[in-house]
Amino acid sequence: MADTARLSAREALAAVTDPGTFTELPAPDGTYAPDGPLSWDGYDAARARATARTGEAESVVCGTASVGGTRAVLVSFEFGFLGGSLGERTGDRIEAAYTFARAHRLPVVPLVATGGSRMQEGMRALVQLQRVARQSALTREAGLAQVAVLRDPTTGGGWATLGAGADVILALESAQVGFAGSRVRPADADPAAYSARGQLAAGAVDAVVHRGDLAGTLAGWLRLLTRPSDDPAPVPYALGRGDLPATGRDAVRRARATERPRAGAYLDAYFRSRVTVGGDRCGGTDDGVLCGFGESARDGRTVAYAAQLGTATRPAGYRTAARLVRLAGRLGVPVLTLVDTPGAANDAEAERSGAGAAIADLFTALAASPVPVTTLVVGEGGSGGALALAAPENTWATPDSYFSVIAPELAAAILKRDPDETDATADQLRLRPQDLVELGVVRGIAGTAP
């Protein structure tokens, strides 16, 4: 079937679940008054036609199944039933599904395809969004993962609750995604903003997935998000030089060297496989920060990671990292952070985007993390922009890294020294790995692999 073809609720379930494992949950008791809560003329007839056309009694099908071997609760929308709209009986079914998931400690996968709230039920339909949001919140508090799949279309309240409120959001390549549906948005609106790709660029979804890859992608996410562990992530092995720098300036030069191993190399060596959490959910992305979950190559455990990639970190990067740390905390997954930045971005756009608040939020997320966090400084550790990603009392350093209150060039400028005094300033800052150990700033220096 073409990637643009619209799947029914049951076809969507069959596309992602292991064959023969789906068991439908019983629909809660509940009937409508004639023509619904608003006595909307013709509503009963419209629902009868929808049932005849789709074979469904409501706009969602809920049940349990295995997805790549992981048991989950799935909520699949039937767009052919009144546009997959949410009404009171839809709310009944979704509430029952989430309640079942919490009772049985199962992750929840909404397969969303909806135009929003049901017009024929008016405000009685709209308030279902509050009801659904509460179920999602209770499930989050219970430490259970929610992975949403956005089908075509995902608009209105379905997007603003089950979709955008999930821990991880996967969007099908062809999906229309946005709060405003096609019939209510401005006539001159850019259609790209309401697409899966547009939402990815805006930091609102984690990945855009082709339909043929969806089952494997979803299975991988569920496997990683359902394996808590109490033990800290082990410190990665140092991949660069094993000898220590002689001077502060030597430490800075080595950390800035183009040939020095970067965070990507550390992640590749540390994980057998990994997936990416993307976007700050506030309209921004930062290519200089890589976040996600992976399977440790040492023991197969799930470890969450947030890694700086050697550039100045922007507010969206800090917000994404904070989102990752909090999600890992809720799911009981240990965290690994890799520090490598000359500092936080300091341009006017960074200030307008809330740099201070974003950095503060990451400091708070790490300080309050209920799971152990391990940090390795793999390159530059520039000021508070680097420290925001560092674990209190469990930070380590590689031999080709440095950590400083600020870059030595800037420190010299602040102290009103001549530029030729930068090397001496670097020594005075005591920023070498061995200095950091003596100062008690880092626990130790990472060794190379045995």
CSV table of C-alpha atoms in Angstrom, one decimal:
chain,number,residue,atom,x,y,z
A,1,MET,CA,0.0,0.0,0.0
A,2,ALA,CA,1.3,3.5,-0.9
A,3,ASP,CA,2.7,5.5,2.0
A,4,THR,CA,0.1,8.2,1.4
A,5,ALA,CA,-2.9,5.8,1.6
A,6,ARG,CA,-4.9,6.3,4.8
A,7,LEU,CA,-5.1,3.2,7.0
A,8,SER,CA,-8.1,2.2,9.0
A,9,ALA,CA,-7.7,1.7,12.8
A,10,ARG,CA,-7.3,-2.0,12.5
A,11,GLU,CA,-4.9,-1.8,9.5
A,12,ALA,CA,-2.8,0.6,11.6
A,13,LEU,CA,-2.8,-1.9,14.5
A,14,ALA,CA,-1.9,-4.8,12.1
A,15,ALA,CA,1.0,-2.7,10.7
A,16,VAL,CA,2.8,-2.3,14.0
A,17,THR,CA,1.9,-5.3,16.2
A,18,ASP,CA,3.2,-8.8,16.2
A,19,PRO,CA,0.8,-11.1,14.3
A,20,GLY,CA,-1.9,-12.7,16.3
A,21,THR,CA,-1.2,-10.8,19.5
A,22,PHE,CA,-3.8,-8.1,19.5
A,23,THR,CA,-6.7,-8.4,22.0
A,24,GLU,CA,-9.3,-5.8,21.9
A,25,LEU,CA,-10.3,-4.3,25.3
A,26,PRO,CA,-14.1,-4.4,26.1
A,27,ALA,CA,-15.8,-1.1,25.4
A,28,PRO,CA,-17.1,0.5,28.6
A,29,ASP,CA,-20.8,0.6,29.1
A,30,GLY,CA,-22.3,3.9,27.9
A,31,THR,CA,-25.0,5.0,25.5
A,32,TYR,CA,-26.1,8.3,24.0
A,33,ALA,CA,-29.4,10.0,24.5
A,34,PRO,CA,-31.3,10.3,21.2
A,35,ASP,CA,-29.0,12.3,18.8
A,36,GLY,CA,-26.5,12.8,21.6
A,37,PRO,CA,-26.1,15.3,24.4
A,38,LEU,CA,-27.1,18.3,22.2
A,39,SER,CA,-30.0,16.4,20.5
A,40,TRP,CA,-28.3,17.2,17.2
A,41,ASP,CA,-30.7,16.4,14.5
A,42,GLY,CA,-29.4,13.5,12.4
A,43,TYR,CA,-26.5,12.6,14.7
A,44,ASP,CA,-27.8,9.0,15.3
A,45,ALA,CA,-28.1,8.5,11.6
A,46,ALA,CA,-24.6,9.8,11.0
A,47,ARG,CA,-23.1,7.4,13.5
A,48,ALA,CA,-25.1,4.5,12.0
A,49,ARG,CA,-23.7,5.3,8.6
A,50,ALA,CA,-20.2,5.6,10.1
A,51,THR,CA,-20.6,2.1,11.7
A,52,ALA,CA,-21.9,0.6,8.4
A,53,ARG,CA,-18.9,2.1,6.5
A,54,THR,CA,-16.1,1.2,8.9
A,55,GLY,CA,-17.5,-1.7,11.0
A,56,GLU,CA,-16.7,0.3,14.2
A,57,ALA,CA,-19.0,1.5,16.9
A,58,GLU,CA,-16.7,4.4,17.8
A,59,SER,CA,-13.7,6.4,16.5
A,60,VAL,CA,-11.1,4.4,18.5
A,61,VAL,CA,-10.2,0.8,18.8
A,62,CYS,CA,-8.3,0.0,22.0
A,63,GLY,CA,-6.5,-3.2,23.0
A,64,THR,CA,-3.2,-4.9,24.0
A,65,ALA,CA,-0.6,-6.4,21.7
A,66,SER,CA,3.1,-7.2,21.4
A,67,VAL,CA,5.1,-4.8,19.4
A,68,GLY,CA,8.5,-6.4,18.6
A,69,GLY,CA,8.1,-8.5,21.7
A,70,THR,CA,7.1,-5.7,24.1
A,71,ARG,CA,3.5,-5.8,25.3
A,72,ALA,CA,1.7,-2.5,25.2
A,73,VAL,CA,-1.7,-0.9,25.2
A,74,LEU,CA,-2.7,0.6,21.8
A,75,VAL,CA,-5.3,3.3,21.0
A,76,SER,CA,-5.9,3.4,17.3
A,77,PHE,CA,-8.1,6.0,15.7
A,78,GLU,CA,-10.6,5.2,12.9
A,79,PHE,CA,-10.6,8.4,10.8
A,80,GLY,CA,-13.5,6.9,8.7
A,81,PHE,CA,-15.7,7.2,11.7
A,82,LEU,CA,-16.8,10.9,11.7
A,83,GLY,CA,-13.2,12.0,11.0
A,84,GLY,CA,-11.8,10.2,14.0
A,85,SER,CA,-13.4,12.8,16.2
A,86,LEU,CA,-13.4,12.7,20.0
A,87,GLY,CA,-16.8,12.4,21.7
A,88,GLU,CA,-17.9,11.3,25.1
A,89,ARG,CA,-17.9,7.6,24.3
A,90,THR,CA,-14.4,8.0,22.7
A,91,GLY,CA,-13.3,9.5,26.0
A,92,ASP,CA,-14.8,6.5,27.8
A,93,ARG,CA,-12.7,4.1,25.7
A,94,ILE,CA,-9.5,6.1,26.0
A,95,GLU,CA,-9.8,6.4,29.8
A,96,ALA,CA,-10.4,2.7,30.1
A,97,ALA,CA,-7.4,1.9,28.0
A,98,TYR,CA,-5.1,4.1,30.0
A,99,THR,CA,-6.5,2.8,33.3
A,100,PHE,CA,-5.8,-0.8,32.1
A,101,ALA,CA,-2.2,0.2,31.1
A,102,ARG,CA,-1.5,1.6,34.6
A,103,ALA,CA,-3.0,-1.5,36.3
A,104,HIS,CA,-0.8,-3.8,34.2
A,105,ARG,CA,2.3,-1.6,34.0
A,106,LEU,CA,2.2,-1.3,30.2
A,107,PRO,CA,3.4,1.4,27.9
A,108,VAL,CA,0.7,3.2,25.8
A,109,VAL,CA,0.9,3.7,22.1
A,110,PRO,CA,-1.7,6.1,20.6
A,111,LEU,CA,-2.0,5.7,16.8
A,112,VAL,CA,-3.6,9.0,16.1
A,113,ALA,CA,-5.7,10.0,13.1
A,114,THR,CA,-8.3,12.6,14.0
A,115,GLY,CA,-9.8,15.9,13.0
A,116,GLY,CA,-10.4,16.9,16.6
A,117,SER,CA,-13.5,17.2,18.8
A,118,ARG,CA,-16.9,16.1,17.5
A,119,MET,CA,-19.1,19.0,16.5
A,120,GLN,CA,-22.4,17.2,17.1
A,121,GLU,CA,-21.5,16.9,20.9
A,122,GLY,CA,-20.3,20.5,21.3
A,123,MET,CA,-18.7,21.3,24.6
A,124,ARG,CA,-19.4,17.8,26.0
A,125,ALA,CA,-17.0,16.6,23.3
A,126,LEU,CA,-14.4,19.4,23.9
A,127,VAL,CA,-14.1,18.6,27.6
A,128,GLN,CA,-12.9,15.1,26.7
A,129,LEU,CA,-9.6,16.7,26.1
A,130,GLN,CA,-9.2,17.5,29.8
A,131,ARG,CA,-10.2,13.9,30.6
A,132,VAL,CA,-7.7,12.5,28.1
A,133,ALA,CA,-5.0,14.8,29.4
A,134,ARG,CA,-5.5,13.6,32.9
A,135,GLN,CA,-5.2,10.0,31.9
A,136,SER,CA,-1.9,10.8,30.1
A,137,ALA,CA,-0.7,12.7,33.2
A,138,LEU,CA,-1.5,9.8,35.5
A,139,THR,CA,0.3,7.4,33.2
A,140,ARG,CA,3.3,9.7,33.1
A,141,GLU,CA,3.3,9.9,36.9
A,142,ALA,CA,3.2,6.1,37.1
A,143,GLY,CA,6.5,5.9,35.2
A,144,LEU,CA,5.1,4.4,32.0
A,145,ALA,CA,6.1,5.4,28.6
A,146,GLN,CA,3.8,6.9,26.0
A,147,VAL,CA,4.9,6.7,22.4
A,148,ALA,CA,2.6,8.4,19.9
A,149,VAL,CA,2.4,7.7,16.2
A,150,LEU,CA,0.9,10.5,14.2
A,151,ARG,CA,-1.0,9.3,11.2
A,152,ASP,CA,-2.8,11.4,8.6
A,153,PRO,CA,-4.3,13.7,9.7
A,154,THR,CA,-3.4,14.5,13.3
A,155,THR,CA,-5.1,17.8,14.1
A,156,GLY,CA,-7.1,19.6,16.8
A,157,GLY,CA,-7.4,18.2,20.3
A,158,GLY,CA,-6.1,14.8,19.4
A,159,TRP,CA,-2.8,16.4,18.5
A,160,ALA,CA,-2.8,18.7,21.5
A,161,THR,CA,-3.3,15.8,24.0
A,162,LEU,CA,-2.5,12.2,22.9
A,163,GLY,CA,-0.1,13.4,20.2
A,164,ALA,CA,1.9,16.3,21.5
A,165,GLY,CA,1.6,15.2,25.1
A,166,ALA,CA,3.4,11.9,24.5
A,167,ASP,CA,6.9,11.2,25.7
A,168,VAL,CA,8.1,10.3,22.2
A,169,ILE,CA,6.4,11.4,19.0
A,170,LEU,CA,6.8,9.6,15.7
A,171,ALA,CA,5.1,11.1,12.7
A,172,LEU,CA,4.5,9.2,9.4
A,173,GLU,CA,6.1,10.9,6.4
A,174,SER,CA,2.7,11.7,4.8
A,175,ALA,CA,0.9,12.9,7.9
A,176,GLN,CA,-0.7,16.3,8.2
A,177,VAL,CA,0.0,17.5,11.7
A,178,GLY,CA,-1.1,20.7,13.4
A,179,PHE,CA,-3.5,22.1,15.9
A,180,ALA,CA,-5.5,23.8,13.2
A,181,GLY,CA,-7.2,21.5,10.8
A,182,SER,CA,-7.3,22.1,7.0
A,183,ARG,CA,-10.8,23.7,7.2
A,184,VAL,CA,-10.1,26.2,9.9
A,185,ARG,CA,-6.6,27.5,9.2
A,186,PRO,CA,-6.0,30.8,7.4
A,187,ALA,CA,-6.3,30.5,3.6
A,188,ASP,CA,-2.8,31.8,3.0
A,189,ALA,CA,-1.2,29.6,5.7
A,190,ASP,CA,2.0,27.8,4.6
A,191,PRO,CA,1.0,24.1,4.3
A,192,ALA,CA,4.5,23.0,5.2
A,193,ALA,CA,4.0,24.2,8.8
A,194,TYR,CA,1.2,21.7,9.1
A,195,SER,CA,3.2,18.7,7.9
A,196,ALA,CA,5.2,16.0,9.7
A,197,ARG,CA,8.4,17.5,8.3
A,198,GLY,CA,7.4,21.0,9.4
A,199,GLN,CA,6.7,19.8,12.9
A,200,LEU,CA,10.0,18.0,13.0
A,201,ALA,CA,11.8,21.3,12.0
A,202,ALA,CA,9.9,23.1,14.7
A,203,GLY,CA,11.1,20.6,17.4
A,204,ALA,CA,7.6,19.3,18.0
A,205,VAL,CA,8.2,15.6,17.0
A,206,ASP,CA,11.1,13.3,17.5
A,207,ALA,CA,11.3,11.6,14.1
A,208,VAL,CA,9.5,11.3,10.8
A,209,VAL,CA,9.2,7.7,9.8
A,210,HIS,CA,8.3,6.0,6.5
A,211,ARG,CA,5.4,3.5,6.9
A,212,GLY,CA,7.5,0.5,6.0
A,213,ASP,CA,9.9,1.4,8.8
A,214,LEU,CA,7.3,2.1,11.5
A,215,ALA,CA,7.0,-1.3,13.0
A,216,GLY,CA,10.7,-1.7,13.6
A,217,THR,CA,11.1,1.9,14.8
A,218,LEU,CA,8.3,1.6,17.3
A,219,ALA,CA,9.5,-1.7,18.5
A,220,GLY,CA,12.9,-0.3,19.1
A,221,TRP,CA,11.6,2.6,21.1
A,222,LEU,CA,9.3,0.5,23.3
A,223,ARG,CA,12.1,-2.0,24.0
A,224,LEU,CA,14.4,0.8,25.2
A,225,LEU,CA,11.8,2.7,27.2
A,226,THR,CA,10.6,-0.3,29.2
A,227,ARG,CA,13.9,-1.4,30.9
A,228,PRO,CA,14.6,0.6,34.0
A,229,SER,CA,17.9,0.2,35.9
A,230,ASP,CA,19.1,1.5,39.3
A,231,ASP,CA,22.8,1.3,38.4
A,232,PRO,CA,24.7,4.4,37.0
A,233,ALA,CA,25.8,4.4,33.4
A,234,PRO,CA,29.5,3.3,33.3
A,235,VAL,CA,32.0,5.9,32.4
A,236,PRO,CA,32.9,5.7,28.7
A,237,TYR,CA,36.5,4.8,27.8
A,238,ALA,CA,38.7,7.6,26.6
A,239,LEU,CA,39.1,7.4,22.8
A,240,GLY,CA,41.9,9.9,22.3
A,241,ARG,CA,45.3,10.4,23.7
A,242,GLY,CA,46.2,8.7,27.0
A,243,ASP,CA,48.9,11.1,28.2
A,244,LEU,CA,48.1,14.2,30.2
A,245,PRO,CA,48.7,17.8,29.0
A,246,ALA,CA,51.8,19.6,30.4
A,247,THR,CA,50.3,23.1,30.5
A,248,GLY,CA,46.9,24.7,30.6
A,249,ARG,CA,47.4,26.0,27.1
A,250,ASP,CA,48.3,22.5,25.9
A,251,ALA,CA,45.1,21.2,27.4
A,252,VAL,CA,43.1,23.8,25.5
A,253,ARG,CA,44.9,23.2,22.3
A,254,ARG,CA,44.3,19.4,22.5
A,255,ALA,CA,40.6,19.9,23.4
A,256,ARG,CA,40.2,22.1,20.3
A,257,ALA,CA,42.1,19.9,17.9
A,258,THR,CA,40.1,18.8,14.9
A,259,GLU,CA,41.4,15.3,15.1
A,260,ARG,CA,40.3,14.8,18.7
A,261,PRO,CA,37.4,12.2,19.0
A,262,ARG,CA,34.0,13.9,19.2
A,263,ALA,CA,30.9,12.9,21.0
A,264,GLY,CA,29.6,11.0,18.0
A,265,ALA,CA,32.5,8.6,18.2
A,266,TYR,CA,31.9,8.1,21.9
A,267,LEU,CA,28.2,7.3,21.4
A,268,ASP,CA,29.1,4.9,18.6
A,269,ALA,CA,31.5,3.1,20.8
A,270,TYR,CA,29.3,3.1,23.8
A,271,PHE,CA,26.0,1.8,22.3
A,272,ARG,CA,25.0,-1.2,20.2
A,273,SER,CA,22.1,0.8,18.9
A,274,ARG,CA,20.5,4.1,19.8
A,275,VAL,CA,17.5,6.3,18.9
A,276,THR,CA,17.2,10.1,19.0
A,277,VAL,CA,15.0,12.4,21.0
A,278,GLY,CA,14.7,15.6,19.0
A,279,GLY,CA,13.3,19.1,19.6
A,280,ASP,CA,12.5,21.2,22.6
A,281,ARG,CA,8.7,21.2,22.2
A,282,CYS,CA,8.9,25.0,22.2
A,283,GLY,CA,9.6,25.6,18.5
A,284,GLY,CA,13.3,24.9,18.5
A,285,THR,CA,16.0,22.4,17.6
A,286,ASP,CA,19.8,22.5,18.1
A,287,ASP,CA,22.0,20.4,15.9
A,288,GLY,CA,24.8,20.9,18.4
A,289,VAL,CA,23.2,18.7,21.0
A,290,LEU,CA,22.3,15.0,20.5
A,291,CYS,CA,19.9,13.3,22.9
A,292,GLY,CA,18.2,9.9,23.0
A,293,PHE,CA,18.3,6.4,24.4
A,294,GLY,CA,20.6,3.5,23.5
A,295,GLU,CA,21.5,-0.1,24.4
A,296,SER,CA,24.8,-0.2,26.2
A,297,ALA,CA,27.4,-2.3,24.4
A,298,ARG,CA,28.8,-3.4,27.8
A,299,ASP,CA,25.8,-4.9,29.4
A,300,GLY,CA,22.8,-4.4,27.2
A,301,ARG,CA,21.1,-2.0,29.6
A,302,THR,CA,19.1,1.1,28.4
A,303,VAL,CA,21.0,4.3,29.0
A,304,ALA,CA,19.7,7.8,28.1
A,305,TYR,CA,22.2,10.2,26.7
A,306,ALA,CA,22.7,13.9,26.1
A,307,ALA,CA,25.8,15.0,24.2
A,308,GLN,CA,27.2,18.3,23.2
A,309,LEU,CA,28.9,18.2,19.8
A,310,GLY,CA,31.6,20.8,20.2
A,311,THR,CA,29.7,23.9,19.2
A,312,ALA,CA,28.1,26.7,21.2
A,313,THR,CA,25.0,25.3,22.8
A,314,ARG,CA,21.7,27.1,22.0
A,315,PRO,CA,18.6,27.4,24.2
A,316,ALA,CA,16.8,24.7,22.3
A,317,GLY,CA,19.6,22.3,23.0
A,318,TYR,CA,19.5,22.9,26.7
A,319,ARG,CA,15.7,22.5,26.7
A,320,THR,CA,15.9,19.3,24.8
A,321,ALA,CA,18.5,17.9,27.2
A,322,ALA,CA,16.3,18.8,30.1
A,323,ARG,CA,13.4,17.0,28.5
A,324,LEU,CA,15.6,14.0,28.0
A,325,VAL,CA,16.8,14.0,31.6
A,326,ARG,CA,13.3,14.3,33.0
A,327,LEU,CA,11.9,11.6,30.8
A,328,ALA,CA,14.7,9.2,31.8
A,329,GLY,CA,14.0,10.0,35.4
A,330,ARG,CA,10.3,9.1,35.1
A,331,LEU,CA,11.2,5.9,33.3
A,332,GLY,CA,13.9,4.9,35.7
A,333,VAL,CA,16.7,4.9,33.1
A,334,PRO,CA,20.2,6.1,34.0
A,335,VAL,CA,21.7,9.0,32.1
A,336,LEU,CA,25.0,9.6,30.4
A,337,THR,CA,26.0,13.2,29.4
A,338,LEU,CA,29.0,14.1,27.3
A,339,VAL,CA,30.3,17.7,27.7
A,340,ASP,CA,32.0,19.4,24.7
A,341,THR,CA,31.2,23.1,24.1
A,342,PRO,CA,33.1,26.3,24.2
A,343,GLY,CA,30.1,27.7,26.0
A,344,ALA,CA,26.5,28.7,25.6
A,345,ALA,CA,25.5,30.7,22.5
A,346,ASN,CA,25.7,34.3,23.4
A,347,ASP,CA,24.2,36.1,20.4
A,348,ALA,CA,21.1,38.3,20.6
A,349,GLU,CA,18.9,35.5,19.2
A,350,ALA,CA,20.0,33.2,22.0
A,351,GLU,CA,19.0,35.8,24.5
A,352,ARG,CA,15.6,36.3,22.9
A,353,SER,CA,15.1,32.5,22.9
A,354,GLY,CA,15.6,32.4,26.7
A,355,ALA,CA,19.2,31.2,27.1
A,356,GLY,CA,19.2,31.9,30.8
A,357,ALA,CA,16.0,30.2,31.6
A,358,ALA,CA,16.9,27.2,29.4
A,359,ILE,CA,20.2,26.7,31.2
A,360,ALA,CA,18.6,27.1,34.6
A,361,ASP,CA,16.0,24.5,33.7
A,362,LEU,CA,18.7,22.0,32.8
A,363,PHE,CA,20.7,22.7,36.0
A,364,THR,CA,17.4,22.0,37.9
A,365,ALA,CA,16.6,18.8,35.9
A,366,LEU,CA,20.1,17.4,36.7
A,367,ALA,CA,20.0,18.5,40.3
A,368,ALA,CA,16.6,16.9,40.9
A,369,SER,CA,17.2,13.7,38.8
A,370,PRO,CA,15.9,10.6,40.6
A,371,VAL,CA,18.2,8.4,38.5
A,372,PRO,CA,22.0,8.4,38.5
A,373,VAL,CA,23.7,10.6,36.0
A,374,THR,CA,27.2,10.1,34.7
A,375,THR,CA,29.2,12.8,32.8
A,376,LEU,CA,32.3,12.6,30.8
A,377,VAL,CA,34.0,15.8,29.5
A,378,VAL,CA,35.3,14.8,26.1
A,379,GLY,CA,36.6,18.1,24.8
A,380,GLU,CA,36.0,21.7,25.8
A,381,GLY,CA,34.2,22.5,29.0
A,382,GLY,CA,33.4,26.2,28.6
A,383,SER,CA,31.8,27.9,31.6
A,384,GLY,CA,28.2,27.4,32.8
A,385,GLY,CA,27.2,26.4,29.3
A,386,ALA,CA,29.2,23.2,29.8
A,387,LEU,CA,28.5,22.8,33.6
A,388,ALA,CA,24.8,22.8,33.0
A,389,LEU,CA,25.2,19.3,31.4
A,390,ALA,CA,27.5,18.0,34.1
A,391,ALA,CA,26.4,15.6,36.8
A,392,PRO,CA,27.0,16.9,40.3
A,393,GLU,CA,29.7,14.7,42.0
A,394,ASN,CA,29.9,12.2,39.1
A,395,THR,CA,31.8,14.0,36.4
A,396,TRP,CA,34.9,12.6,34.7
A,397,ALA,CA,37.3,13.9,32.2
A,398,THR,CA,39.3,12.5,29.3
A,399,PRO,CA,43.0,13.3,28.9
A,400,ASP,CA,42.3,15.6,25.9
A,401,SER,CA,39.8,17.8,27.6
A,402,TYR,CA,39.6,20.9,29.8
A,403,PHE,CA,37.0,22.5,32.1
A,404,SER,CA,37.2,26.2,33.0
A,405,VAL,CA,35.2,29.0,34.5
A,406,ILE,CA,35.5,30.6,31.0
A,407,ALA,CA,37.8,30.2,28.0
A,408,PRO,CA,41.3,31.5,28.8
A,409,GLU,CA,41.1,34.2,26.0
A,410,LEU,CA,37.9,35.6,27.6
A,411,ALA,CA,39.3,35.3,31.1
A,412,ALA,CA,42.2,37.4,30.0
A,413,ALA,CA,39.9,40.0,28.5
A,414,ILE,CA,37.8,40.1,31.6
A,415,LEU,CA,40.9,40.7,33.7
A,416,LYS,CA,42.0,43.4,31.3
A,417,ARG,CA,45.2,41.5,30.4
A,418,ASP,CA,47.1,41.6,27.1
A,419,PRO,CA,46.3,38.8,24.6
A,420,ASP,CA,49.8,37.5,24.9
A,421,GLU,CA,49.0,36.7,28.6
A,422,THR,CA,46.4,34.1,27.6
A,423,ASP,CA,48.8,31.1,28.1
A,424,ALA,CA,49.7,32.3,31.6
A,425,THR,CA,46.0,32.8,32.3
A,426,ALA,CA,45.2,29.2,31.2
A,427,ASP,CA,47.8,27.9,33.6
A,428,GLN,CA,46.4,30.0,36.4
A,429,LEU,CA,42.9,28.8,35.8
A,430,ARG,CA,44.0,25.2,36.5
A,431,LEU,CA,41.8,23.8,33.8
A,432,ARG,CA,43.8,20.6,32.9
A,433,PRO,CA,42.2,17.2,33.7
A,434,GLN,CA,44.7,16.5,36.5
A,435,ASP,CA,44.1,19.9,38.0
A,436,LEU,CA,40.3,19.3,38.0
A,437,VAL,CA,40.9,16.0,39.9
A,438,GLU,CA,43.0,17.8,42.5
A,439,LEU,CA,40.4,20.6,42.8
A,440,GLY,CA,37.7,18.0,43.4
A,441,VAL,CA,35.7,19.2,40.4
A,442,VAL,CA,35.9,15.8,38.6
A,443,ARG,CA,36.1,12.4,40.1
A,444,GLY,CA,38.8,11.1,37.9
A,445,ILE,CA,40.3,10.8,34.4
A,446,ALA,CA,38.8,8.2,32.1
A,447,GLY,CA,41.1,5.4,31.0
A,448,THR,CA,41.4,3.8,27.6
A,449,ALA,CA,39.6,0.6,26.7
A,450,PRO,CA,41.4,-2.6,28.0
